mmCIF file of C-alpha atoms in Angstrom:
data_model
loop_
_atom_site.group_PDB
_atom_site.id
_atom_site.type_symbol
_atom_site.label_atom_id
_atom_site.label_comp_id
_atom_site.label_asym_id
_atom_site.label_seq_id
_atom_site.Cartn_x
_atom_site.Cartn_y
_atom_site.Cartn_z
ATOM 1 C CA MET R 1 -48.040 21.551 -42.145
ATOM 2 C CA GLU R 2 -51.188 19.518 -42.872
ATOM 3 C CA SER R 3 -50.567 17.275 -39.864
ATOM 4 C CA LEU R 4 -50.036 20.290 -37.609
ATOM 5 C CA ASN R 5 -53.168 22.044 -38.862
ATOM 6 C CA SER R 6 -55.221 18.860 -38.533
ATOM 7 C CA ILE R 7 -54.088 18.458 -34.931
ATOM 8 C CA LEU R 8 -55.033 22.086 -34.383
ATOM 9 C CA LEU R 9 -58.532 21.495 -35.749
ATOM 10 C CA THR R 10 -59.074 18.567 -33.383
ATOM 11 C CA ARG R 11 -59.367 21.157 -30.612
ATOM 12 C CA LEU R 12 -62.780 21.841 -32.130
ATOM 13 C CA SER R 13 -63.920 18.262 -31.474
ATOM 14 C CA ARG R 14 -66.337 19.476 -28.794
ATOM 15 C CA PHE R 15 -68.400 20.828 -31.683
ATOM 16 C CA ASN R 16 -70.667 18.782 -33.923
ATOM 17 C CA LEU R 17 -68.490 16.015 -35.371
ATOM 18 C CA VAL R 18 -70.515 15.835 -38.575
ATOM 19 C CA GLU R 19 -70.131 19.592 -39.089
ATOM 20 C CA LEU R 20 -66.377 19.447 -38.559
ATOM 21 C CA ALA R 21 -65.962 16.491 -40.937
ATOM 22 C CA GLU R 22 -68.107 18.187 -43.574
ATOM 23 C CA LEU R 23 -66.034 21.361 -43.280
ATOM 24 C CA TYR R 24 -62.850 19.347 -43.822
ATOM 25 C CA ARG R 25 -64.294 17.484 -46.800
ATOM 26 C CA ARG R 26 -65.459 20.669 -48.514
ATOM 27 C CA ALA R 27 -62.156 22.437 -47.899
ATOM 28 C CA GLY R 28 -60.113 19.393 -48.892
ATOM 29 C CA SER R 29 -57.557 19.923 -46.147
ATOM 30 C CA ALA R 30 -57.078 21.323 -42.663
ATOM 31 C CA THR R 31 -54.610 23.822 -44.101
ATOM 32 C CA THR R 32 -57.325 25.310 -46.323
ATOM 33 C CA VAL R 33 -59.677 25.538 -43.326
ATOM 34 C CA ILE R 34 -57.054 27.434 -41.317
ATOM 35 C CA GLU R 35 -56.371 29.751 -44.246
ATOM 36 C CA HIS R 36 -60.076 30.599 -44.382
ATOM 37 C CA LYS R 37 -60.659 30.701 -40.637
ATOM 38 C CA ARG R 38 -62.055 34.258 -40.816
ATOM 39 C CA ASP R 39 -64.350 33.651 -43.791
ATOM 40 C CA ILE R 40 -65.295 30.038 -43.173
ATOM 41 C CA ARG R 41 -68.835 30.426 -44.512
ATOM 42 C CA GLU R 42 -67.328 30.723 -47.981
ATOM 43 C CA ILE R 43 -66.531 27.016 -47.567
ATOM 44 C CA LEU R 44 -69.430 25.945 -45.324
ATOM 45 C CA PRO R 45 -72.302 28.435 -45.753
ATOM 46 C CA ASP R 46 -74.330 27.020 -42.860
ATOM 47 C CA ALA R 47 -71.438 26.872 -40.389
ATOM 48 C CA SER R 48 -72.602 27.427 -36.816
ATOM 49 C CA THR R 49 -71.728 30.648 -35.007
ATOM 50 C CA HIS R 50 -69.902 28.601 -32.358
ATOM 51 C CA LEU R 51 -67.664 27.042 -35.000
ATOM 52 C CA ILE R 52 -66.986 30.409 -36.624
ATOM 53 C CA GLN R 53 -65.900 31.969 -33.324
ATOM 54 C CA ALA R 54 -63.785 28.991 -32.334
ATOM 55 C CA LEU R 55 -61.915 29.098 -35.639
ATOM 56 C CA LYS R 56 -61.149 32.794 -35.192
ATOM 57 C CA ASP R 57 -59.519 32.026 -31.840
ATOM 58 C CA ILE R 58 -57.846 28.761 -32.831
ATOM 59 C CA ASP R 59 -54.260 30.099 -32.966
ATOM 60 C CA ILE R 60 -54.154 30.201 -29.169
ATOM 61 C CA CYS R 61 -53.875 26.379 -29.420
ATOM 62 C CA ARG R 62 -51.017 26.362 -31.921
ATOM 63 C CA GLU R 63 -48.260 25.913 -29.346
ATOM 64 C CA TRP R 64 -50.142 22.912 -27.922
ATOM 65 C CA ALA R 65 -50.474 21.413 -31.424
ATOM 66 C CA GLU R 66 -46.759 21.893 -32.112
ATOM 67 C CA LYS R 67 -45.862 20.083 -28.886
ATOM 68 C CA GLU R 68 -48.253 17.260 -29.742
ATOM 69 C CA LEU R 69 -46.729 16.800 -33.203
ATOM 70 C CA GLU R 70 -43.206 16.867 -31.773
ATOM 71 C CA TYR R 71 -44.175 14.187 -29.232
ATOM 72 C CA ASP R 72 -45.688 12.027 -31.967
ATOM 73 C CA HIS R 73 -42.591 12.215 -34.138
ATOM 74 C CA ARG R 74 -40.322 11.450 -31.189
ATOM 75 C CA HIS R 75 -42.305 8.347 -30.196
ATOM 76 C CA GLY R 76 -43.074 6.880 -33.631
ATOM 77 C CA ILE R 77 -46.764 7.835 -33.601
ATOM 78 C CA GLU R 78 -48.234 8.597 -37.028
ATOM 79 C CA PRO R 79 -50.828 11.382 -37.274
ATOM 80 C CA ILE R 80 -53.001 10.338 -40.226
ATOM 81 C CA CYS R 81 -55.120 13.103 -41.769
ATOM 82 C CA MET R 82 -58.430 12.397 -43.469
ATOM 83 C CA ASN R 83 -56.993 13.271 -46.889
ATOM 84 C CA ASP R 84 -54.051 10.861 -46.396
ATOM 85 C CA GLU R 85 -54.264 7.638 -48.438
ATOM 86 C CA ARG R 86 -53.325 5.705 -45.270
ATOM 87 C CA TYR R 87 -56.512 6.888 -43.569
ATOM 88 C CA PRO R 88 -59.112 4.077 -43.232
ATOM 89 C CA GLN R 89 -61.209 4.578 -46.358
ATOM 90 C CA ARG R 90 -64.191 2.689 -44.882
ATOM 91 C CA LEU R 91 -64.229 5.143 -41.965
ATOM 92 C CA LYS R 92 -63.860 8.091 -44.320
ATOM 93 C CA GLU R 93 -67.263 7.199 -45.802
ATOM 94 C CA CYS R 94 -68.931 7.858 -42.411
ATOM 95 C CA PRO R 95 -70.446 11.314 -41.878
ATOM 96 C CA ASP R 96 -68.928 11.800 -38.412
ATOM 97 C CA ALA R 97 -65.461 10.429 -39.188
ATOM 98 C CA PRO R 98 -62.619 12.065 -37.228
ATOM 99 C CA ILE R 99 -60.494 14.408 -39.304
ATOM 100 C CA LEU R 100 -57.329 12.984 -37.761
ATOM 101 C CA LEU R 101 -56.242 9.643 -36.304
ATOM 102 C CA TYR R 102 -53.120 8.795 -34.318
ATOM 103 C CA PHE R 103 -51.642 5.400 -35.185
ATOM 104 C CA PHE R 104 -48.870 3.388 -33.577
ATOM 105 C CA GLY R 105 -48.249 0.118 -35.380
ATOM 106 C CA ASN R 106 -47.378 -1.548 -38.673
ATOM 107 C CA SER R 107 -50.692 -2.652 -40.217
ATOM 108 C CA ASP R 108 -52.443 -1.486 -43.360
ATOM 109 C CA LEU R 109 -55.668 0.121 -42.151
ATOM 110 C CA ASN R 110 -57.193 -0.555 -45.587
ATOM 111 C CA GLN R 111 -56.707 -4.294 -45.672
ATOM 112 C CA ARG R 112 -58.969 -6.253 -48.046
ATOM 113 C CA HIS R 113 -61.164 -7.618 -45.233
ATOM 114 C CA VAL R 114 -61.712 -5.822 -41.926
ATOM 115 C CA ILE R 115 -63.948 -6.921 -39.054
ATOM 116 C CA ASN R 116 -64.451 -5.988 -35.451
ATOM 117 C CA ILE R 117 -65.189 -8.410 -32.637
ATOM 118 C CA ILE R 118 -66.917 -6.835 -29.659
ATOM 119 C CA GLY R 119 -69.014 -7.681 -26.621
ATOM 120 C CA THR R 120 -69.330 -7.610 -22.877
ATOM 121 C CA ARG R 121 -66.513 -6.807 -20.471
ATOM 122 C CA HIS R 122 -67.682 -9.820 -18.445
ATOM 123 C CA CYS R 123 -66.885 -12.494 -20.998
ATOM 124 C CA THR R 124 -67.982 -15.957 -19.882
ATOM 125 C CA PRO R 125 -66.274 -19.286 -20.686
ATOM 126 C CA TYR R 126 -68.940 -19.700 -23.406
ATOM 127 C CA GLY R 127 -67.899 -16.391 -24.969
ATOM 128 C CA ARG R 128 -64.202 -17.246 -24.784
ATOM 129 C CA ASP R 129 -64.851 -20.582 -26.490
ATOM 130 C CA ILE R 130 -66.746 -18.817 -29.295
ATOM 131 C CA ILE R 131 -63.919 -16.333 -29.852
ATOM 132 C CA HIS R 132 -61.328 -19.105 -29.857
ATOM 133 C CA SER R 133 -63.157 -21.312 -32.353
ATOM 134 C CA PHE R 134 -64.325 -18.417 -34.562
ATOM 135 C CA VAL R 135 -60.879 -16.852 -34.986
ATOM 136 C CA ARG R 136 -59.172 -20.198 -35.510
ATOM 137 C CA GLU R 137 -61.709 -21.245 -38.161
ATOM 138 C CA LEU R 138 -61.553 -17.815 -39.800
ATOM 139 C CA LYS R 139 -57.789 -18.173 -40.174
ATOM 140 C CA ALA R 140 -58.249 -21.446 -42.053
ATOM 141 C CA LEU R 141 -60.988 -20.105 -44.333
ATOM 142 C CA CYS R 142 -60.065 -16.454 -44.945
ATOM 143 C CA PRO R 143 -56.627 -15.571 -43.571
ATOM 144 C CA ASP R 144 -56.348 -12.011 -44.923
ATOM 145 C CA VAL R 145 -58.533 -10.317 -42.286
ATOM 146 C CA LEU R 146 -57.718 -7.365 -40.043
ATOM 147 C CA ILE R 147 -59.422 -7.705 -36.641
ATOM 148 C CA LEU R 148 -60.385 -4.635 -34.605
ATOM 149 C CA SER R 149 -61.594 -4.308 -31.045
ATOM 150 C CA GLY R 150 -61.303 -1.886 -28.149
ATOM 151 C CA LEU R 151 -58.578 -3.422 -25.912
ATOM 152 C CA ALA R 152 -61.110 -3.456 -23.056
ATOM 153 C CA TYR R 153 -61.713 -6.214 -20.547
ATOM 154 C CA GLY R 154 -63.721 -9.241 -21.610
ATOM 155 C CA VAL R 155 -64.498 -9.946 -25.252
ATOM 156 C CA ASP R 156 -62.166 -7.228 -26.583
ATOM 157 C CA ILE R 157 -58.943 -8.474 -25.057
ATOM 158 C CA HIS R 158 -59.756 -12.113 -25.811
ATOM 159 C CA ALA R 159 -60.385 -11.159 -29.460
ATOM 160 C CA HIS R 160 -57.007 -9.392 -29.680
ATOM 161 C CA ARG R 161 -55.155 -12.277 -28.046
ATOM 162 C CA GLU R 162 -56.773 -14.911 -30.261
ATOM 163 C CA ALA R 163 -55.975 -12.779 -33.319
ATOM 164 C CA LEU R 164 -52.322 -12.583 -32.292
ATOM 165 C CA GLU R 165 -52.209 -16.303 -31.561
ATOM 166 C CA ASN R 166 -53.594 -17.129 -35.013
ATOM 167 C CA GLY R 167 -51.346 -14.763 -36.949
ATOM 168 C CA PHE R 168 -53.906 -12.051 -37.704
ATOM 169 C CA ASN R 169 -53.049 -8.375 -37.532
ATOM 170 C CA THR R 170 -55.197 -6.749 -34.871
ATOM 171 C CA ILE R 171 -55.920 -3.096 -34.064
ATOM 172 C CA GLY R 172 -56.933 -1.734 -30.672
ATOM 173 C CA VAL R 173 -59.090 1.392 -30.931
ATOM 174 C CA LEU R 174 -58.475 3.432 -27.791
ATOM 175 C CA ALA R 175 -60.535 5.986 -25.879
ATOM 176 C CA HIS R 176 -57.457 7.959 -24.776
ATOM 177 C CA GLY R 177 -54.090 9.181 -26.018
ATOM 178 C CA LEU R 178 -51.226 6.927 -27.074
ATOM 179 C CA ASP R 179 -48.975 8.046 -24.219
ATOM 180 C CA ASP R 180 -50.622 5.456 -21.960
ATOM 181 C CA ILE R 181 -52.503 2.150 -22.094
ATOM 182 C CA TYR R 182 -55.797 1.475 -20.344
ATOM 183 C CA PRO R 183 -56.425 -0.961 -18.783
ATOM 184 C CA ARG R 184 -52.820 -1.195 -17.612
ATOM 185 C CA GLY R 185 -53.082 -4.959 -17.309
ATOM 186 C CA HIS R 186 -53.325 -5.115 -21.113
ATOM 187 C CA ARG R 187 -50.001 -3.417 -21.775
ATOM 188 C CA GLU R 188 -48.175 -6.626 -22.654
ATOM 189 C CA THR R 189 -50.808 -7.506 -25.259
ATOM 190 C CA ALA R 190 -50.770 -3.942 -26.596
ATOM 191 C CA GLN R 191 -46.989 -4.143 -27.021
ATOM 192 C CA LYS R 192 -47.364 -7.278 -29.144
ATOM 193 C CA MET R 193 -50.088 -5.607 -31.208
ATOM 194 C CA ILE R 194 -47.773 -2.741 -32.130
ATOM 195 C CA HIS R 195 -45.698 -5.283 -34.085
ATOM 196 C CA GLN R 196 -48.697 -7.233 -35.408
ATOM 197 C CA GLY R 197 -51.365 -4.605 -36.052
ATOM 198 C CA GLY R 198 -51.341 -1.509 -33.904
ATOM 199 C CA LEU R 199 -53.113 0.989 -31.684
ATOM 200 C CA LEU R 200 -55.436 3.646 -33.103
ATOM 201 C CA THR R 201 -57.117 6.672 -31.522
ATOM 202 C CA GLU R 202 -58.516 10.084 -32.360
ATOM 203 C CA TYR R 203 -57.327 11.474 -29.025
ATOM 204 C CA ALA R 204 -54.161 13.450 -28.437
ATOM 205 C CA THR R 205 -51.686 12.561 -25.713
ATOM 206 C CA ARG R 206 -52.665 13.284 -22.110
ATOM 207 C CA THR R 207 -56.317 12.583 -22.946
ATOM 208 C CA GLN R 208 -57.802 10.517 -20.126
ATOM 209 C CA PRO R 209 -60.128 7.522 -20.739
ATOM 210 C CA ILE R 210 -63.313 9.205 -19.534
ATOM 211 C CA ALA R 211 -66.724 7.592 -20.095
ATOM 212 C CA ARG R 212 -67.871 9.685 -23.061
ATOM 213 C CA ASN R 213 -64.671 8.895 -24.967
ATOM 214 C CA PHE R 214 -65.542 5.192 -24.960
ATOM 215 C CA VAL R 215 -68.935 5.892 -26.506
ATOM 216 C CA GLN R 216 -67.389 8.193 -29.113
ATOM 217 C CA ARG R 217 -64.628 5.748 -30.050
ATOM 218 C CA ASN R 218 -67.268 3.093 -30.844
ATOM 219 C CA ARG R 219 -67.978 4.861 -34.136
ATOM 220 C CA ILE R 220 -64.359 4.287 -35.188
ATOM 221 C CA VAL R 221 -64.591 0.593 -34.298
ATOM 222 C CA ALA R 222 -67.777 0.340 -36.377
ATOM 223 C CA GLY R 223 -66.706 2.603 -39.229
ATOM 224 C CA CYS R 224 -63.333 0.989 -39.948
ATOM 225 C CA ALA R 225 -64.854 -2.448 -40.507
ATOM 226 C CA ASP R 226 -66.888 -4.274 -43.130
ATOM 227 C CA ALA R 227 -68.754 -6.125 -40.401
ATOM 228 C CA THR R 228 -69.384 -6.028 -36.650
ATOM 229 C CA ILE R 229 -69.517 -9.309 -34.724
ATOM 230 C CA LEU R 230 -71.148 -9.304 -31.303
ATOM 231 C CA ILE R 231 -70.092 -12.253 -29.145
ATOM 232 C CA GLU R 232 -71.834 -11.660 -25.805
ATOM 233 C CA SER R 233 -73.820 -8.711 -24.464
ATOM 234 C CA ALA R 234 -76.159 -7.963 -21.610
ATOM 235 C CA ALA R 235 -79.481 -6.262 -22.370
ATOM 236 C CA LYS R 236 -77.628 -2.925 -22.368
ATOM 237 C CA GLY R 237 -74.004 -2.264 -23.172
ATOM 238 C CA GLY R 238 -71.381 -0.628 -25.347
ATOM 239 C CA GLY R 239 -71.410 -3.502 -27.810
ATOM 240 C CA LEU R 240 -75.038 -2.812 -28.650
ATOM 241 C CA ILE R 241 -74.174 0.852 -29.216
ATOM 242 C CA THR R 242 -71.446 -0.169 -31.659
ATOM 243 C CA CYS R 243 -73.899 -2.455 -33.472
ATOM 244 C CA SER R 244 -76.377 0.406 -33.788
ATOM 245 C CA ILE R 245 -73.687 2.698 -35.187
ATOM 246 C CA ALA R 246 -72.561 0.019 -37.650
ATOM 247 C CA ARG R 247 -76.115 -0.382 -38.942
ATOM 248 C CA SER R 248 -76.436 3.392 -39.345
ATOM 249 C CA TYR R 249 -73.315 3.238 -41.555
ATOM 250 C CA GLY R 250 -74.868 0.487 -43.671
ATOM 251 C CA ARG R 251 -72.411 -2.131 -42.411
ATOM 252 C CA GLU R 252 -73.201 -5.770 -41.697
ATOM 253 C CA VAL R 253 -73.900 -6.815 -38.100
ATOM 254 C CA PHE R 254 -73.741 -10.386 -36.783
ATOM 255 C CA ALA R 255 -74.366 -11.913 -33.370
ATOM 256 C CA PHE R 256 -73.839 -15.282 -31.747
ATOM 257 C CA PRO R 257 -76.923 -16.549 -29.928
ATOM 258 C CA GLY R 258 -76.745 -17.848 -26.370
ATOM 259 C CA SER R 259 -78.799 -19.420 -23.628
ATOM 260 C CA VAL R 260 -82.047 -17.650 -22.780
ATOM 261 C CA HIS R 261 -80.990 -18.067 -19.145
ATOM 262 C CA SER R 262 -77.698 -16.198 -19.587
ATOM 263 C CA ASP R 263 -77.645 -12.486 -18.747
ATOM 264 C CA PHE R 264 -74.689 -12.020 -21.086
ATOM 265 C CA SER R 265 -76.488 -13.506 -24.086
ATOM 266 C CA GLU R 266 -79.633 -11.434 -23.624
ATOM 267 C CA GLY R 267 -78.378 -8.541 -25.749
ATOM 268 C CA CYS R 268 -77.336 -10.849 -28.603
ATOM 269 C CA ASN R 269 -80.604 -12.793 -28.513
ATOM 270 C CA ASN R 270 -82.684 -9.603 -28.467
ATOM 271 C CA LEU R 271 -80.694 -8.125 -31.356
ATOM 272 C CA ILE R 272 -81.227 -11.233 -33.460
ATOM 273 C CA ARG R 273 -84.926 -11.373 -32.537
ATOM 274 C CA ASP R 274 -85.419 -7.735 -33.554
ATOM 275 C CA ASN R 275 -83.540 -8.190 -36.866
ATOM 276 C CA GLY R 276 -80.735 -5.933 -35.687
ATOM 277 C CA ALA R 277 -78.158 -8.628 -36.416
ATOM 278 C CA SER R 278 -77.830 -11.788 -38.473
ATOM 279 C CA LEU R 279 -77.431 -15.004 -36.519
ATOM 280 C CA ILE R 280 -74.171 -16.881 -36.996
ATOM 281 C CA THR R 281 -72.736 -19.917 -35.235
ATOM 282 C CA SER R 282 -69.352 -20.197 -36.963
ATOM 283 C CA ALA R 283 -66.798 -18.490 -39.182
ATOM 284 C CA THR R 284 -68.206 -20.504 -42.099
ATOM 285 C CA ASP R 285 -71.608 -18.877 -41.548
ATOM 286 C CA PHE R 286 -69.937 -15.490 -41.439
ATOM 287 C CA ILE R 287 -67.831 -15.666 -44.607
ATOM 288 C CA LYS R 288 -70.738 -17.103 -46.574
ATOM 289 C CA ALA R 289 -72.991 -14.264 -45.425
ATOM 290 C CA MET R 290 -70.308 -11.741 -46.404
ATOM 291 C CA GLY R 291 -69.627 -13.406 -49.759
ATOM 292 C CA TRP R 292 -66.004 -13.900 -48.768
ATOM 293 C CA ASP R 293 -66.162 -17.566 -49.672
ATOM 294 C CA ASP R 294 -65.344 -16.295 -53.176
ATOM 295 C CA ALA R 295 -61.769 -16.085 -51.883
ATOM 296 C CA ILE R 296 -61.732 -19.829 -51.360
ATOM 297 C CA LYS R 297 -63.236 -20.435 -54.805
ATOM 298 C CA LEU R 298 -60.688 -18.072 -56.319
ATOM 299 C CA GLU R 299 -57.773 -19.857 -54.671
ATOM 300 C CA GLN R 300 -59.060 -23.208 -55.911
ATOM 301 C CA ALA R 301 -59.509 -21.787 -59.410
ATOM 302 C CA GLN R 302 -55.992 -20.342 -59.365
ATOM 303 C CA GLN R 303 -54.608 -23.725 -58.384
ATOM 304 C CA ARG R 304 -56.350 -25.239 -61.402
ATOM 305 C CA GLY R 305 -55.405 -22.298 -63.601
ATOM 306 C CA ILE R 306 -57.852 -19.581 -64.673
ATOM 307 C CA GLU R 307 -58.568 -19.130 -68.353
ATOM 308 C CA ARG R 308 -59.572 -15.589 -68.975
ATOM 309 C CA THR R 309 -62.822 -15.140 -70.834
ATOM 310 C CA LEU R 310 -62.019 -13.291 -74.048
ATOM 311 C CA PHE R 311 -65.042 -11.011 -73.774
ATOM 312 C CA PRO R 312 -66.257 -11.314 -70.181
ATOM 313 C CA ASP R 313 -69.641 -9.867 -69.317
ATOM 314 C CA LEU R 314 -68.996 -6.989 -66.958
ATOM 315 C CA SER R 315 -71.444 -5.112 -64.767
ATOM 316 C CA SER R 316 -71.451 -1.302 -64.843
ATOM 317 C CA ASP R 317 -69.422 -1.146 -61.629
ATOM 318 C CA GLU R 318 -66.931 -3.686 -62.979
ATOM 319 C CA GLU R 319 -66.528 -1.584 -66.120
ATOM 320 C CA ILE R 320 -65.774 1.456 -63.956
ATOM 321 C CA ILE R 321 -63.015 -0.478 -62.166
ATOM 322 C CA VAL R 322 -61.535 -1.617 -65.481
ATOM 323 C CA ARG R 323 -61.571 1.968 -66.811
ATOM 324 C CA VAL R 324 -59.775 3.236 -63.708
ATOM 325 C CA LEU R 325 -57.108 0.528 -63.954
ATOM 326 C CA THR R 326 -56.731 1.193 -67.678
ATOM 327 C CA LYS R 327 -55.705 4.766 -66.826
ATOM 328 C CA ASN R 328 -53.695 3.934 -63.705
ATOM 329 C CA ASN R 329 -52.769 0.290 -63.327
ATOM 330 C CA ASP R 330 -51.534 -1.411 -60.132
ATOM 331 C CA LEU R 331 -53.585 0.604 -57.667
ATOM 332 C CA GLN R 332 -54.067 -0.179 -53.994
ATOM 333 C CA ILE R 333 -57.652 -0.814 -52.963
ATOM 334 C CA ASN R 334 -58.017 2.488 -51.084
ATOM 335 C CA LEU R 335 -56.904 4.493 -54.139
ATOM 336 C CA LEU R 336 -59.061 2.342 -56.392
ATOM 337 C CA SER R 337 -62.020 3.096 -54.121
ATOM 338 C CA ILE R 338 -61.382 6.833 -54.358
ATOM 339 C CA GLN R 339 -60.898 6.914 -58.123
ATOM 340 C CA SER R 340 -63.866 4.639 -58.864
ATOM 341 C CA ASN R 341 -66.092 6.262 -56.229
ATOM 342 C CA ILE R 342 -67.084 2.774 -55.049
ATOM 343 C CA PRO R 343 -67.050 2.131 -51.270
ATOM 344 C CA ILE R 344 -64.480 -0.438 -50.164
ATOM 345 C CA SER R 345 -67.192 -2.524 -48.517
ATOM 346 C CA ARG R 346 -68.693 -3.113 -52.021
ATOM 347 C CA LEU R 347 -65.452 -2.886 -53.969
ATOM 348 C CA THR R 348 -63.937 -6.006 -52.380
ATOM 349 C CA GLY R 349 -66.677 -8.229 -53.765
ATOM 350 C CA LEU R 350 -66.385 -6.697 -57.231
ATOM 351 C CA LEU R 351 -62.634 -7.264 -57.251
ATOM 352 C CA PHE R 352 -63.118 -10.920 -56.354
ATOM 353 C CA THR R 353 -65.524 -11.310 -59.254
ATOM 354 C CA LEU R 354 -63.099 -9.651 -61.674
ATOM 355 C CA GLU R 355 -60.337 -11.988 -60.470
ATOM 356 C CA MET R 356 -62.586 -14.978 -61.066
ATOM 357 C CA LYS R 357 -63.213 -13.723 -64.602
ATOM 358 C CA GLY R 358 -59.466 -13.406 -65.167
ATOM 359 C CA VAL R 359 -59.694 -9.649 -65.752
ATOM 360 C CA ILE R 360 -57.486 -8.511 -62.884
ATOM 361 C CA ARG R 361 -54.943 -10.000 -60.534
ATOM 362 C CA ALA R 362 -54.216 -9.202 -56.866
ATOM 363 C CA MET R 363 -50.556 -8.259 -56.449
ATOM 364 C CA ALA R 364 -48.228 -7.844 -53.478
ATOM 365 C CA GLY R 365 -48.926 -4.861 -51.269
ATOM 366 C CA GLY R 366 -52.668 -4.950 -51.832
ATOM 367 C CA CYS R 367 -52.435 -3.674 -55.426
ATOM 368 C CA TYR R 368 -54.634 -4.771 -58.314
ATOM 369 C CA HIS R 369 -53.283 -5.273 -61.813
ATOM 370 C CA LEU R 370 -55.397 -5.183 -64.966
ATOM 371 C CA LEU R 371 -54.392 -8.084 -67.175
ATOM 372 C CA ALA R 372 -53.678 -7.267 -70.803
#
């Protein structure tokens, strides 16, 4: 019922996305919203008159929603509601997060480390070389990373293909429904991604890849990730929009510099110059800037054997994590984020520190166990 009602509410997506997300958060579920569709201001006192009227008339879309859900079930597509623990918790923190996502794949959307690699659709040999060397080096230094991009021409498709080649899970965030693939020339890659990552969209089937959908989907690319990495960009482009969105979400943004004579490095160079992105030249630069090199230190320490400090000094946030695990041990990171009220982007670093101190241990399935 929740999936059906969430699909139904997506028909209101032409309204303010922040307003719709806030309504869902306050209600706690799409089902509650539907139950209060005639007195919605009891949940959201400042709801717009347009939203109020649309909710009153929403049942005319119920047959469409039922057909959409039936199609999803028949084709192995998972509708993931915002209150589902499978929903990307990093994205959930964003004010304009979609209330429902459609997913076709096998990856955990709440993996410990998540990045997106984006850039121009006119990727040059220089850009392809950067993607190749970055992803290969990243695999050697920090192999547990989920890589997102948009399955578009240029940087996107090269990022997906390099991720697949190096054994990373990779997610394509689409600007249309999952009943088709655009561009069609990327279908073979998309098929591989379904078994090593997946395809993700907020759009129902039969939604065409129109221009405004690409701009809107950029917020999902930015919001699902800890960091955005811009490879190549002209002075204007979708990659720069994604970087701007990522910064508005408080996420890290990085860019590779290029020749001052290259049109497709101009956007990166300008972004770095204007302090809109941190300059990196390698995966080593990136993981150090993110603090993910702790993973390497942790692995080395584990090989030597960690002796737990009897009374380790814990920060206030670390104490919160320990208290949560004391009540409910062996929690996945997304549930730990919810129960501790600590964003995943900050929680990952705290968990590394607690592992180094011998307080917790990472278990199979992305769970964390508090050591006795």
